[in-house]
mmCIF file of C-alpha atoms and ligand atoms in Angstrom:
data_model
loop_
_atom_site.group_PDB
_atom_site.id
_atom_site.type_symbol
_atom_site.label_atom_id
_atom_site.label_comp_id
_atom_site.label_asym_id
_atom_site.label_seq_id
_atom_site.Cartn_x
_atom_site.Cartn_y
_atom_site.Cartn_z
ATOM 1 C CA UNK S 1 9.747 7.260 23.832
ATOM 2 C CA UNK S 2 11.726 4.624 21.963
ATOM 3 C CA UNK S 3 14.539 2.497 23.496
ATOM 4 C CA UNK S 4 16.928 0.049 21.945
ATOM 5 C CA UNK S 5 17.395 -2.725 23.682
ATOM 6 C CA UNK S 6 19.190 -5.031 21.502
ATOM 7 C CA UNK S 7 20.922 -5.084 18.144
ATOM 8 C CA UNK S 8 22.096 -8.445 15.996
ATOM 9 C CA UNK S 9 23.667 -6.621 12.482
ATOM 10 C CA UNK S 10 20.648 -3.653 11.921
ATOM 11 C CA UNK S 11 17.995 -5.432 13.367
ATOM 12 C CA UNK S 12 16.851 -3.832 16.458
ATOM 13 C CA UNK S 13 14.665 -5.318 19.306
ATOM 14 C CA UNK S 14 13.275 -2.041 21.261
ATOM 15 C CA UNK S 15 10.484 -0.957 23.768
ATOM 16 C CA UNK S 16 8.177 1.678 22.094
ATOM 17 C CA UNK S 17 6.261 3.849 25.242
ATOM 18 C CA UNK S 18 3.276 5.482 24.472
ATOM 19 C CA UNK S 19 0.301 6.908 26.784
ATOM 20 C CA UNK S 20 -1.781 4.202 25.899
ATOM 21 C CA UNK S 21 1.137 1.836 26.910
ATOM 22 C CA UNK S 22 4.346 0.262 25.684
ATOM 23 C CA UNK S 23 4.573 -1.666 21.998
ATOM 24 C CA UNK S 24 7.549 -4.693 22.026
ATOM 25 C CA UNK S 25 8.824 -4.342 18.953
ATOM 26 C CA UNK S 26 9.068 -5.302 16.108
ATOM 27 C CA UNK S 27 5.436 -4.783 15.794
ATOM 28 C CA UNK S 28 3.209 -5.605 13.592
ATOM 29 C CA UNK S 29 -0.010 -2.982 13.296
ATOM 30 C CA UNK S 30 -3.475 -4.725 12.687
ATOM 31 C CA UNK S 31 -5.563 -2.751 9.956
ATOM 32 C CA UNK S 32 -9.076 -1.670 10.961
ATOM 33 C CA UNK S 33 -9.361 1.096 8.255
ATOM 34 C CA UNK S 34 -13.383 2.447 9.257
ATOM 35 C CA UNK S 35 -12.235 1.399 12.882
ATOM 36 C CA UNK S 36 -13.009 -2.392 12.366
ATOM 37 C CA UNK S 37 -10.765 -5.168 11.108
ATOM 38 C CA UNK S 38 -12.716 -6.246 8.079
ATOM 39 C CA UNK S 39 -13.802 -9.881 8.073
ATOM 40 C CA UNK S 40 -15.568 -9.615 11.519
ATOM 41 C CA UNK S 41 -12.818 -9.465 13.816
ATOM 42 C CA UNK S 42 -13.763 -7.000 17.221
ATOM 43 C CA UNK S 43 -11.731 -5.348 19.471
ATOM 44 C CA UNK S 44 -11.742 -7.480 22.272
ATOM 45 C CA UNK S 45 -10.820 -10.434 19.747
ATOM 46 C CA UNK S 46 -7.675 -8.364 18.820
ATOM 47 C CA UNK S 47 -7.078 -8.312 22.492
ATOM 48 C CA UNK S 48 -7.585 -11.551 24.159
ATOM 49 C CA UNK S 49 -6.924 -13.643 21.363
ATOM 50 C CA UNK S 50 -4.980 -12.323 18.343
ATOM 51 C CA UNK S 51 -2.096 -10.952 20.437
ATOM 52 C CA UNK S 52 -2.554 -7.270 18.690
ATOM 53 C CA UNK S 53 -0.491 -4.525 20.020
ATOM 54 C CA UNK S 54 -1.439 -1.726 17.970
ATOM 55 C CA UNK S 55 -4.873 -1.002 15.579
ATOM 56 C CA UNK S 56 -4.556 1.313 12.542
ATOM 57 C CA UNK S 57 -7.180 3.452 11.508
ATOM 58 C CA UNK S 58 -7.845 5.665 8.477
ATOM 59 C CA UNK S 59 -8.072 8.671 8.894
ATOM 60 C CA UNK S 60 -9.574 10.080 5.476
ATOM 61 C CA UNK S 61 -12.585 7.198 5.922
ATOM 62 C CA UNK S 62 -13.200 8.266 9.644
ATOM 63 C CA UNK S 63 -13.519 11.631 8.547
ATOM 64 C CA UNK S 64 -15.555 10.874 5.310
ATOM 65 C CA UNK S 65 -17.830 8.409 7.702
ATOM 66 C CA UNK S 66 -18.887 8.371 10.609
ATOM 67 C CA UNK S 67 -16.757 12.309 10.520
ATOM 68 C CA UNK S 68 -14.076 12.596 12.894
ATOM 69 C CA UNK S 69 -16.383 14.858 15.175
ATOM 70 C CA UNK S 70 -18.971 12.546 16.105
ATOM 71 C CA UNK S 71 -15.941 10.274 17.299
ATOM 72 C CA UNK S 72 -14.620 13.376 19.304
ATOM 73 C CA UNK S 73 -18.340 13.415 20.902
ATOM 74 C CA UNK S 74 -18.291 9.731 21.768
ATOM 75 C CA UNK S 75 -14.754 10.220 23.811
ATOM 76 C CA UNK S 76 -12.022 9.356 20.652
ATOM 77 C CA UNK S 77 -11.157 6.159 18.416
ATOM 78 C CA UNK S 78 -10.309 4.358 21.596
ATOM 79 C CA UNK S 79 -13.428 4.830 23.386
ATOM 80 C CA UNK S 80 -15.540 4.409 19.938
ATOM 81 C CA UNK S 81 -14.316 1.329 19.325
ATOM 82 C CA UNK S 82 -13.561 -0.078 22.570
ATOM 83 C CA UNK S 83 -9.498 -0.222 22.207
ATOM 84 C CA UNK S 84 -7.162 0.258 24.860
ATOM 85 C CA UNK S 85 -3.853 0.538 23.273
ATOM 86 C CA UNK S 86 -1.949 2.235 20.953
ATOM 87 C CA UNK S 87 -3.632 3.410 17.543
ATOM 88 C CA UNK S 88 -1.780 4.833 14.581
ATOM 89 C CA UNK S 89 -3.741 6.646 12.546
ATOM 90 C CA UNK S 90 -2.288 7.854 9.048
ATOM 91 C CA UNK S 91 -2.574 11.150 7.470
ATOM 92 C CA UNK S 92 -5.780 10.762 5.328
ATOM 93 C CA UNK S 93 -2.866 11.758 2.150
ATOM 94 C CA UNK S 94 -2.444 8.032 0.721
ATOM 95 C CA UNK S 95 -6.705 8.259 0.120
ATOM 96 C CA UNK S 96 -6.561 11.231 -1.164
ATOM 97 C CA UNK S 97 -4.232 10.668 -3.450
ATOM 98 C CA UNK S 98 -5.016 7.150 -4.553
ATOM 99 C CA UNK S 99 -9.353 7.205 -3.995
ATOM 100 C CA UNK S 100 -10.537 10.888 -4.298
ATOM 101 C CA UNK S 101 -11.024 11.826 -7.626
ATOM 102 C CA UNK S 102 -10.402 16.002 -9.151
ATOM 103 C CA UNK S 103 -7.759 16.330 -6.778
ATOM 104 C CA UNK S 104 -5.581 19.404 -7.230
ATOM 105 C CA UNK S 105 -2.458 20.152 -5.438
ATOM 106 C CA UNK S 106 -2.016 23.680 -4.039
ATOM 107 C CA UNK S 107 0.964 24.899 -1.527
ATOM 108 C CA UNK S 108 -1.626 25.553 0.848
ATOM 109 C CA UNK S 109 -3.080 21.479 0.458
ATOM 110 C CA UNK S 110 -5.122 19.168 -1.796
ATOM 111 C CA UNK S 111 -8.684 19.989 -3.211
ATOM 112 C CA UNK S 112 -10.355 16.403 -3.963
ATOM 113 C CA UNK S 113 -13.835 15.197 -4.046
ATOM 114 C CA UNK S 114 -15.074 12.956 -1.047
ATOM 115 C CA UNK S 115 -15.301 8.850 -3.098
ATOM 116 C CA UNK S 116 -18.545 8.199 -0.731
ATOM 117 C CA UNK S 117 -20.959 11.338 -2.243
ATOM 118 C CA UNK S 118 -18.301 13.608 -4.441
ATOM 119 C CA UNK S 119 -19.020 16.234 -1.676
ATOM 120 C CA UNK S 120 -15.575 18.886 -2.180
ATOM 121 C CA UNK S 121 -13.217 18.359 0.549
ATOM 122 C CA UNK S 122 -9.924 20.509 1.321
ATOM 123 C CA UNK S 123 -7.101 18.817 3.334
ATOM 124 C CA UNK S 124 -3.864 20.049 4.434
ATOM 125 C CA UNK S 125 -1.812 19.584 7.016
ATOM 126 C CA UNK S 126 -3.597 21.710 9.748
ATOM 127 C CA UNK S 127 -6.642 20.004 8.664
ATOM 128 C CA UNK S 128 -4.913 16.308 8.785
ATOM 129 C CA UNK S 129 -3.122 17.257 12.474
ATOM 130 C CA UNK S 130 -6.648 18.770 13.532
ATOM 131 C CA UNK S 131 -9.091 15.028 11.995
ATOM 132 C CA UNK S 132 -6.106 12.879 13.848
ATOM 133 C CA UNK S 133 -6.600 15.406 16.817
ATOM 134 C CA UNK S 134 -10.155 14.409 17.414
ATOM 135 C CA UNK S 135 -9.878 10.973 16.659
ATOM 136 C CA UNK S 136 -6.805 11.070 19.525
ATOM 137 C CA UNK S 137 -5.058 8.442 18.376
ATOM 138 C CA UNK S 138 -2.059 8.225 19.829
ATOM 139 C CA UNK S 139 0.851 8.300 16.984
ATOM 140 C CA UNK S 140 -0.439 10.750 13.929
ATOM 141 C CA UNK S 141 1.215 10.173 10.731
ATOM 142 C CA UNK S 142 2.471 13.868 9.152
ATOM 143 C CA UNK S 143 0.347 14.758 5.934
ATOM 144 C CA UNK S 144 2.408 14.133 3.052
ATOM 145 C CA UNK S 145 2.369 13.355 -1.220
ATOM 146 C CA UNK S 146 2.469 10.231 -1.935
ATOM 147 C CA UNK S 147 3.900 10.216 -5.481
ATOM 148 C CA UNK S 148 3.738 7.452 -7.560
ATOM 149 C CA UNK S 149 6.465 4.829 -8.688
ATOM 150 C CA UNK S 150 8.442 5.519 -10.777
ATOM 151 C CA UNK S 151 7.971 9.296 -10.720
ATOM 152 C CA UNK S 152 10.030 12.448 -12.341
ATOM 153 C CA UNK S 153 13.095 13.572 -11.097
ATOM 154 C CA UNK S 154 12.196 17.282 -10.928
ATOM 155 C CA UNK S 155 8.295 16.507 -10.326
ATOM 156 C CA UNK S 156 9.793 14.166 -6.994
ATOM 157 C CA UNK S 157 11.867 16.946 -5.980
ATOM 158 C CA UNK S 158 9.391 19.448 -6.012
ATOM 159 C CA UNK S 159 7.237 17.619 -4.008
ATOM 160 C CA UNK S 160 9.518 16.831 -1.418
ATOM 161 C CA UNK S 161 10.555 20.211 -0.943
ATOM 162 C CA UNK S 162 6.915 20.815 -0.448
ATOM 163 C CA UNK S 163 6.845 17.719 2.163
ATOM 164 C CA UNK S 164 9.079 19.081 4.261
ATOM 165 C CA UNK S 165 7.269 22.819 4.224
ATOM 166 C CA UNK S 166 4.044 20.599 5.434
ATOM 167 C CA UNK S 167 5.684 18.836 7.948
ATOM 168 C CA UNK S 168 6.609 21.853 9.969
ATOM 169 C CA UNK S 169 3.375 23.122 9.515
ATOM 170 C CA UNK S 170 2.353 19.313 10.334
ATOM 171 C CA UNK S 171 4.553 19.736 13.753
ATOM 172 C CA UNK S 172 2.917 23.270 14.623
ATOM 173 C CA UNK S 173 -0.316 22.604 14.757
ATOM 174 C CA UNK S 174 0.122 19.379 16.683
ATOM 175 C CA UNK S 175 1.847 21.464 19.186
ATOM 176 C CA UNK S 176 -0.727 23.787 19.167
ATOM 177 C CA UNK S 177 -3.994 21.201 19.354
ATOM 178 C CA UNK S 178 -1.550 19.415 22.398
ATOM 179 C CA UNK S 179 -2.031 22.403 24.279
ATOM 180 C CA UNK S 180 -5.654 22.850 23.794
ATOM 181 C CA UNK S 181 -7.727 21.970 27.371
ATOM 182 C CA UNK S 182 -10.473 19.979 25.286
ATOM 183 C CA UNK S 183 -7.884 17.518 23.290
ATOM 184 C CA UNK S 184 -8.306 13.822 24.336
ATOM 185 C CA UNK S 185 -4.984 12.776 23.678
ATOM 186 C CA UNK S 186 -2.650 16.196 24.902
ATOM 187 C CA UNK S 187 0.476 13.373 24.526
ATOM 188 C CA UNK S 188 -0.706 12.824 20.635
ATOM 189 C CA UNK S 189 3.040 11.958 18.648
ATOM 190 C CA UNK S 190 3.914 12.960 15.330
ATOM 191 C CA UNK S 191 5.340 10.325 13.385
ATOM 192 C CA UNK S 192 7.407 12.324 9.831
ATOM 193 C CA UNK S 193 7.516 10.429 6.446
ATOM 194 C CA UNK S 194 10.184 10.084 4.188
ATOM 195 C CA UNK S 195 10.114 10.279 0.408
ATOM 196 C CA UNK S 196 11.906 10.696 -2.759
ATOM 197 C CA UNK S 197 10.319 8.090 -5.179
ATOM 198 C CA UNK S 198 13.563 5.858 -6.257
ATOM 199 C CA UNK S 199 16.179 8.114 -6.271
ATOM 200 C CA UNK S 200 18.809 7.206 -3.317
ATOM 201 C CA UNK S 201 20.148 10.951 -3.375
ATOM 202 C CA UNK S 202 16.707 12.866 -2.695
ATOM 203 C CA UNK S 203 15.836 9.852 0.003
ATOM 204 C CA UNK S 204 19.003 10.433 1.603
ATOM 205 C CA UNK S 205 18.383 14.421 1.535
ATOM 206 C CA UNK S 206 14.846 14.135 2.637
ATOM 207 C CA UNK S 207 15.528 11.942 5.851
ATOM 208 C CA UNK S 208 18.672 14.563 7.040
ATOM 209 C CA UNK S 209 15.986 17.280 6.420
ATOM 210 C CA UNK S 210 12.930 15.477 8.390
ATOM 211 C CA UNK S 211 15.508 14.447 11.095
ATOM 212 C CA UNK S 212 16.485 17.569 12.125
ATOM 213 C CA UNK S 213 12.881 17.760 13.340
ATOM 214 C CA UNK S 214 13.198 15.641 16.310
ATOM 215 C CA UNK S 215 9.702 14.235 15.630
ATOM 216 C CA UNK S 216 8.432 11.051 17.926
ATOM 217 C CA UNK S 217 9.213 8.756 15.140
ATOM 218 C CA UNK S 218 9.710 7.984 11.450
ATOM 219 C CA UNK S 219 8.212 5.984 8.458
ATOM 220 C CA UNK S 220 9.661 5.186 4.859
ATOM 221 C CA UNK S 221 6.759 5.688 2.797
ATOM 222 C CA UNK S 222 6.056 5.769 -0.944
ATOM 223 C CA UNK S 223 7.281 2.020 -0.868
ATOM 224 C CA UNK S 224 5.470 -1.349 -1.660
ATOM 225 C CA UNK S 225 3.527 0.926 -4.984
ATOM 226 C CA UNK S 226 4.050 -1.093 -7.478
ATOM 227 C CA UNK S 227 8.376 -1.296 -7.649
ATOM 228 C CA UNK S 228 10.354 -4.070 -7.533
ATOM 229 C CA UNK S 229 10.775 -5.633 -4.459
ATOM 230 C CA UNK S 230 14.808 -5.598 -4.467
ATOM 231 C CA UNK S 231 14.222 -1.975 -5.030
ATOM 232 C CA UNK S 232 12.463 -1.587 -2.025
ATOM 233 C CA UNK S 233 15.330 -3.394 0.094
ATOM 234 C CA UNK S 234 17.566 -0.872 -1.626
ATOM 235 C CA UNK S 235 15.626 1.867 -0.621
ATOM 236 C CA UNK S 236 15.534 0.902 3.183
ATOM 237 C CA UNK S 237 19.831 0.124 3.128
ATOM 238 C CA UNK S 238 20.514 3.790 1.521
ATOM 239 C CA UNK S 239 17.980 5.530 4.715
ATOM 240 C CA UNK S 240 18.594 3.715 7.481
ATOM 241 C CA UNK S 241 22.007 5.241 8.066
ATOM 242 C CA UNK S 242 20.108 8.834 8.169
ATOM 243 C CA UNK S 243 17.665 7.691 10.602
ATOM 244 C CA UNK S 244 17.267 8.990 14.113
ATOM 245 C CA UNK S 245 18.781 5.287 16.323
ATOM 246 C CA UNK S 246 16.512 6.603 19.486
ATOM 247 C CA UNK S 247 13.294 6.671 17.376
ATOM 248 C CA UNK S 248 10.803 4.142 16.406
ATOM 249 C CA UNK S 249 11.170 3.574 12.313
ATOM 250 C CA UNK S 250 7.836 2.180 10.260
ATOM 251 C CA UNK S 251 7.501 1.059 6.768
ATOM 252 C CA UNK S 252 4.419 1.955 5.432
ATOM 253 C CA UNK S 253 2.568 -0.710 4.369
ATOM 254 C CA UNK S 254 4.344 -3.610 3.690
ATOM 255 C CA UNK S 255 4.196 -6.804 2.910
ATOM 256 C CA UNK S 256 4.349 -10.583 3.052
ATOM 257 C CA UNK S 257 6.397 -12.441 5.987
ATOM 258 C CA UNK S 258 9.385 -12.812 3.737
ATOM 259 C CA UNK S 259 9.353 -8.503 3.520
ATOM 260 C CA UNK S 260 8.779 -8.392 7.314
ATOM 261 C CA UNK S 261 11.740 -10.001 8.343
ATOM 262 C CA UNK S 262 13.751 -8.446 5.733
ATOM 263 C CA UNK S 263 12.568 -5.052 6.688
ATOM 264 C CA UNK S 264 13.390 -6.351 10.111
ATOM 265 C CA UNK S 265 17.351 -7.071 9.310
ATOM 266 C CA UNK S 266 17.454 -3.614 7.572
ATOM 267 C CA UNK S 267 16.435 -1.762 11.028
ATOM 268 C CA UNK S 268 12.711 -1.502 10.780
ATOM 269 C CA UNK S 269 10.657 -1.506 14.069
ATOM 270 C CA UNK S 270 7.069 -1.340 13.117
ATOM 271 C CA UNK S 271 4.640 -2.489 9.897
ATOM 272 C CA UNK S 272 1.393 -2.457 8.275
ATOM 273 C CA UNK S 273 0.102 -4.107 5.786
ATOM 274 C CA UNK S 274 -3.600 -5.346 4.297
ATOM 275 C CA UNK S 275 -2.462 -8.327 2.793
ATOM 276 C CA UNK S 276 -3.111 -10.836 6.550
ATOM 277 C CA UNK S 277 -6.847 -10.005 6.190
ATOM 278 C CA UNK S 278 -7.654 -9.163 2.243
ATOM 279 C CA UNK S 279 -5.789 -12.544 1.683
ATOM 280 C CA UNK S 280 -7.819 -14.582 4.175
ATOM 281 C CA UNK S 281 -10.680 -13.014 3.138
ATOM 282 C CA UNK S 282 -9.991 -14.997 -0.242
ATOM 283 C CA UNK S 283 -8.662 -18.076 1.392
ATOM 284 C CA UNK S 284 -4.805 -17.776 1.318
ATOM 285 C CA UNK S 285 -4.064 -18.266 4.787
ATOM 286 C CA UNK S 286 -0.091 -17.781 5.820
ATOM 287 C CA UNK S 287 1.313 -20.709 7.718
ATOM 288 C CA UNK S 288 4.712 -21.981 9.351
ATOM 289 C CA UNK S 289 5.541 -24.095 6.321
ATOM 290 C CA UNK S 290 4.008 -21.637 3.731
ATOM 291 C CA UNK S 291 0.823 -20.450 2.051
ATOM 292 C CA UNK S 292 -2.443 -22.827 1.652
ATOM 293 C CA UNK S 293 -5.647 -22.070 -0.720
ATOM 294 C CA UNK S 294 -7.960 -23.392 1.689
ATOM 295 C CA UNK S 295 -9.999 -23.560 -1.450
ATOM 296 C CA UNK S 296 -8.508 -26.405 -2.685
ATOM 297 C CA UNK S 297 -9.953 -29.489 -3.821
ATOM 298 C CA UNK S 298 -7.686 -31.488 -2.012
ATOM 299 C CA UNK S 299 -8.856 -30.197 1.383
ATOM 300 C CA UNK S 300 -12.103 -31.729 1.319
ATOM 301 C CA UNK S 301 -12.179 -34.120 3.700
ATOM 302 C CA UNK S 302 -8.536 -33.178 5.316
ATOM 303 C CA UNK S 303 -9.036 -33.570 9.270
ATOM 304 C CA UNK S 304 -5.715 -31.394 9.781
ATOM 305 C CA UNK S 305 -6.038 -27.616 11.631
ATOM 306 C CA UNK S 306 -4.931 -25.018 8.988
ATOM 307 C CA UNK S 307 -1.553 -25.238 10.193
ATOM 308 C CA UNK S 308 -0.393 -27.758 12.983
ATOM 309 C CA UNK S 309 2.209 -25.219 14.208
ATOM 310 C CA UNK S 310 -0.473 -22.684 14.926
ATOM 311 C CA UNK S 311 -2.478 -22.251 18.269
ATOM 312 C CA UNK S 312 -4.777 -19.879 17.285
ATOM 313 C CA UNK S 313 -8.426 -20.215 18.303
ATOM 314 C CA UNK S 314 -9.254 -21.421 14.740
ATOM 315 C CA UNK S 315 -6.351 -23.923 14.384
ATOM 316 C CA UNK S 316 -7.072 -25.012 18.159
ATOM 317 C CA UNK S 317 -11.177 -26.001 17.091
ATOM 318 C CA UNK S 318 -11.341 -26.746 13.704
ATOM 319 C CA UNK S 319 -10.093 -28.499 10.194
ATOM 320 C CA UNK S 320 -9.498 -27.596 6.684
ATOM 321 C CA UNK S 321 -12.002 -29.878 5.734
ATOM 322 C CA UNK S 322 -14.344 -27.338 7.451
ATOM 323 C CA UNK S 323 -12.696 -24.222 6.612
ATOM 324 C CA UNK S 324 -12.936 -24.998 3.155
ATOM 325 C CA UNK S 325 -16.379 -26.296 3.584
ATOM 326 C CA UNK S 326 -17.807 -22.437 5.256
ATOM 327 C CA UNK S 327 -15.586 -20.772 2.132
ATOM 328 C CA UNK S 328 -17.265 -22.942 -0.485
ATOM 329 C CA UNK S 329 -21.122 -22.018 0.965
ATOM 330 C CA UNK S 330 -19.654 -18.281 1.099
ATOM 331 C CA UNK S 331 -20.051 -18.708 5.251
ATOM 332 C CA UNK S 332 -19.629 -15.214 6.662
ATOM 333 C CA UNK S 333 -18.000 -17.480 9.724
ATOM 334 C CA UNK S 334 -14.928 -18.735 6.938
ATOM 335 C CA UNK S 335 -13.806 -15.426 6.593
ATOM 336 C CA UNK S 336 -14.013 -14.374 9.993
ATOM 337 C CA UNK S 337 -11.898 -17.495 11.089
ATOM 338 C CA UNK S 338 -9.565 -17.288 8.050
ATOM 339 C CA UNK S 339 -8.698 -13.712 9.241
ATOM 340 C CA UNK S 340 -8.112 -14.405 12.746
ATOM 341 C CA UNK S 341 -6.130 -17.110 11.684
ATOM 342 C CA UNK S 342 -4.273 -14.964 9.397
ATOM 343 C CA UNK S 343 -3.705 -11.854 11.949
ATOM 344 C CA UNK S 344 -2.641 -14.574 14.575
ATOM 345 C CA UNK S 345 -0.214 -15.469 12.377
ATOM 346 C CA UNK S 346 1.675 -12.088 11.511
ATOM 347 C CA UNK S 347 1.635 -11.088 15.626
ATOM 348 C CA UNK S 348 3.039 -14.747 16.292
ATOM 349 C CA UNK S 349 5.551 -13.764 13.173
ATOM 350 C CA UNK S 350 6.554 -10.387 15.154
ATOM 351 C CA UNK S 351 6.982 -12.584 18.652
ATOM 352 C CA UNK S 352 8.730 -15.221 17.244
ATOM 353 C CA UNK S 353 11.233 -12.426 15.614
ATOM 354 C CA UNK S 354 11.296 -10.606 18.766
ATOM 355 C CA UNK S 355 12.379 -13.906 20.801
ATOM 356 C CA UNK S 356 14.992 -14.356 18.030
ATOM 357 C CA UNK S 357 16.619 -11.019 18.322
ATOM 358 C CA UNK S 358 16.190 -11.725 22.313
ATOM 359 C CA UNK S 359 18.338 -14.966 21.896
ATOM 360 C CA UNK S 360 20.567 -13.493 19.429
ATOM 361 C CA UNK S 361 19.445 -16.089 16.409
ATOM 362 C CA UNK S 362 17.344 -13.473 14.304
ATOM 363 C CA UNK S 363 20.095 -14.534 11.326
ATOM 364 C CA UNK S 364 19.260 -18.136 11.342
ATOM 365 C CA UNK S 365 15.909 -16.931 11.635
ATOM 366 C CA UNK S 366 15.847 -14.678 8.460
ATOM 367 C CA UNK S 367 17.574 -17.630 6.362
ATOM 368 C CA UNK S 368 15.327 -20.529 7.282
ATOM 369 C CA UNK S 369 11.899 -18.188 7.195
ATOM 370 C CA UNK S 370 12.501 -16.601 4.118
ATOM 371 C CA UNK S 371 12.392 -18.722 2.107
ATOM 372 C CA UNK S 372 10.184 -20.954 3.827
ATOM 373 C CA UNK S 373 6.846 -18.541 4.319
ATOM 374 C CA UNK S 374 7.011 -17.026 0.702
ATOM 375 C CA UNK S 375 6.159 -21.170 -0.956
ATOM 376 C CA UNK S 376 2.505 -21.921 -1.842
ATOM 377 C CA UNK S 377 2.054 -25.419 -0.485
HETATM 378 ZN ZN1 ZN D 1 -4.153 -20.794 13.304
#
């Protein structure tokens, strides 16, 4: 259940409920594809000291490895990984179509080859609904096509017709497995996914389509592929008048702060993205006045915190000198700390936007940050 609380232009400040508890957003969700932030970071990390609110999980690599029933045995994702709040898991369709290799596209799902031991795997959407279903996360992300950038016109079409055919098929089996007496999660939601490549009209039809629904939330997806980034802003101002107001909205996968807070002013409420921890993981570590290659020479002997403004763990207890010290001996510590750092960051990002929106300053917010958190320093 999603309610607005506040609006300054698009940008909305809200209260997300969810069985596992209630998300402030915006939000920020922390990527732990095989259920683990990679780069060392645990659960009760996420928890006590990186201020995460919700985990994401793949779906197509839990089923793959360890398989989705052995984490049905062991209780569901929360329970396996030892996670108390929300999870969003995705559809297991972005893998399939970007990892598996012979994939063929029927009306009735995709054929594809497993990337781990090119064992034949079929997944549709009673087969996504039914993985997510064991996992019992608690939002499920519908099973869609993600087509690639720029695609088509007719190919795009086609295969958002077909979309919207697999979402209601999406929507009846999660009713269905919600009713079973051996689910986990009975209170699972079913998040729907808008596409249409870069063409406003088929966008525009899509979302009316998927709205009619009345699904427990929606996502702009397809985005952040490869296209432009103005293009992407475009993208989001042609939707969001077509989306539901009383229902959480999540881009898929993006970005850098700078795309955050923009996504923010154009009415988004929730985020993913790789980049905090693959980009720590090689050293570029986000920070109130910009981005720093801890890498860098002139950090040798610098007896500065990564970023003075930050009061994470790692900024609390240690320097650059010896951040760039553990990346330079290949450390398996510097990568841990540079990702906690890094996740710190984007959940301190989503407060500080959420107090701004609270205080009705988001504006001057957008204008200073902007440009501020995109310069390398
Ligand atoms: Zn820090």
């Amino acid at each position: 259940m999603y309610k607005l609380v506040k609006k300054e232009g698009l940008a909305r400040r809200g209260l997300f409920e969810t069985v596992h508890g209630t998300v402030q957003t915006p939000a920020f969700m922390n990527v732990g594809t095989s259920a683990a932030i990679k780069g060392g970071i645990s659960s009760f990390d996420l928890k006590n000291e990186l201020k995460c609110q919700v985990e994401l999980c793949n779906t197509y690599h839990l089923h793959v490895r360890p398989g989705d029933k052995v984490i049905k045995t062991m209780g569901g994702l929360h329970q396996f990984m030892g996670w108390d709040r929300p999870i969003l898991t995705d559809s297991g369709g972005f893998q399939v179509f970007s990892l598996a290799k012979l994939r063929k596209i029927k009306e009735e799902g995709v054929y594809f080859q497993s990337h781990v031991d090119g064992k034949r795997i079929f997944m549709g959407p009673e087969e996504s609904m039914q993985i997510q279903s064991n996992l019992a996360s608690t939002i499920a992300m519908a099973f869609d096509e993600c087509i690639e950038n720029p695609a088509p016109r007719d190919y795009t079409q086609r295969s958002i017709e077909r979309t919207i055919r697999w979402l209601v098929r999406c929507k009846a089996e999660m009713d269905r497995l919600n009713q079973l007496p051996d689910t986990i999660n009975q209170h699972q939601m079913l998040f729907g996914i808008n596409q249409g490549s870069t063409y406003d009209d088929l966008r525009i039809e899509h979302m009316k389509e998927i709205a009619k629904l009345n699904l427990d939330g929606y996502a702009i997806g397809g985005l952040a592929v490869g296209e432009p980034t103005e293009e992407m802003y475009h993208i989001l101002d042609v939707v969001e008048p077509y989306m539901p107001v009383d229902k959480p909205r999540y881009l898929m996968g993006v970005g850098t702060p700078a795309n955050i807070i923009e996504g923010v002013y154009r009415g988004v409420d929730l985020f993913d993205c790789v980049m905090p921890s693959r980009n720590a993981r090689h050293g570029h570590l986000f920070t109130w006045s910009g981005i720093r290659n801890i890498a860098n020479a002139k950090y040798e002997t610098d007896p500065n915190p990564i970023d003075e403004l930050c009061d994470c763990p790692v900024c609390r207890n240690h320097t650059r000198a010896y951040l760039r010290h553990l990346f330079k001996s290949n450390e398996m510590l510097g990568m841990r700390l540079a990702v906690m750092h890094n996740l710190y960051f984007y959940n301190t990002l989503m407060e500080r936007i959420r107090q701004a929106l609270d205080e009705g300053n988001f504006t001057a917010f957008r204008e200073r940050y902007v440009p501020l958190l995109s310069q390398r320093i």
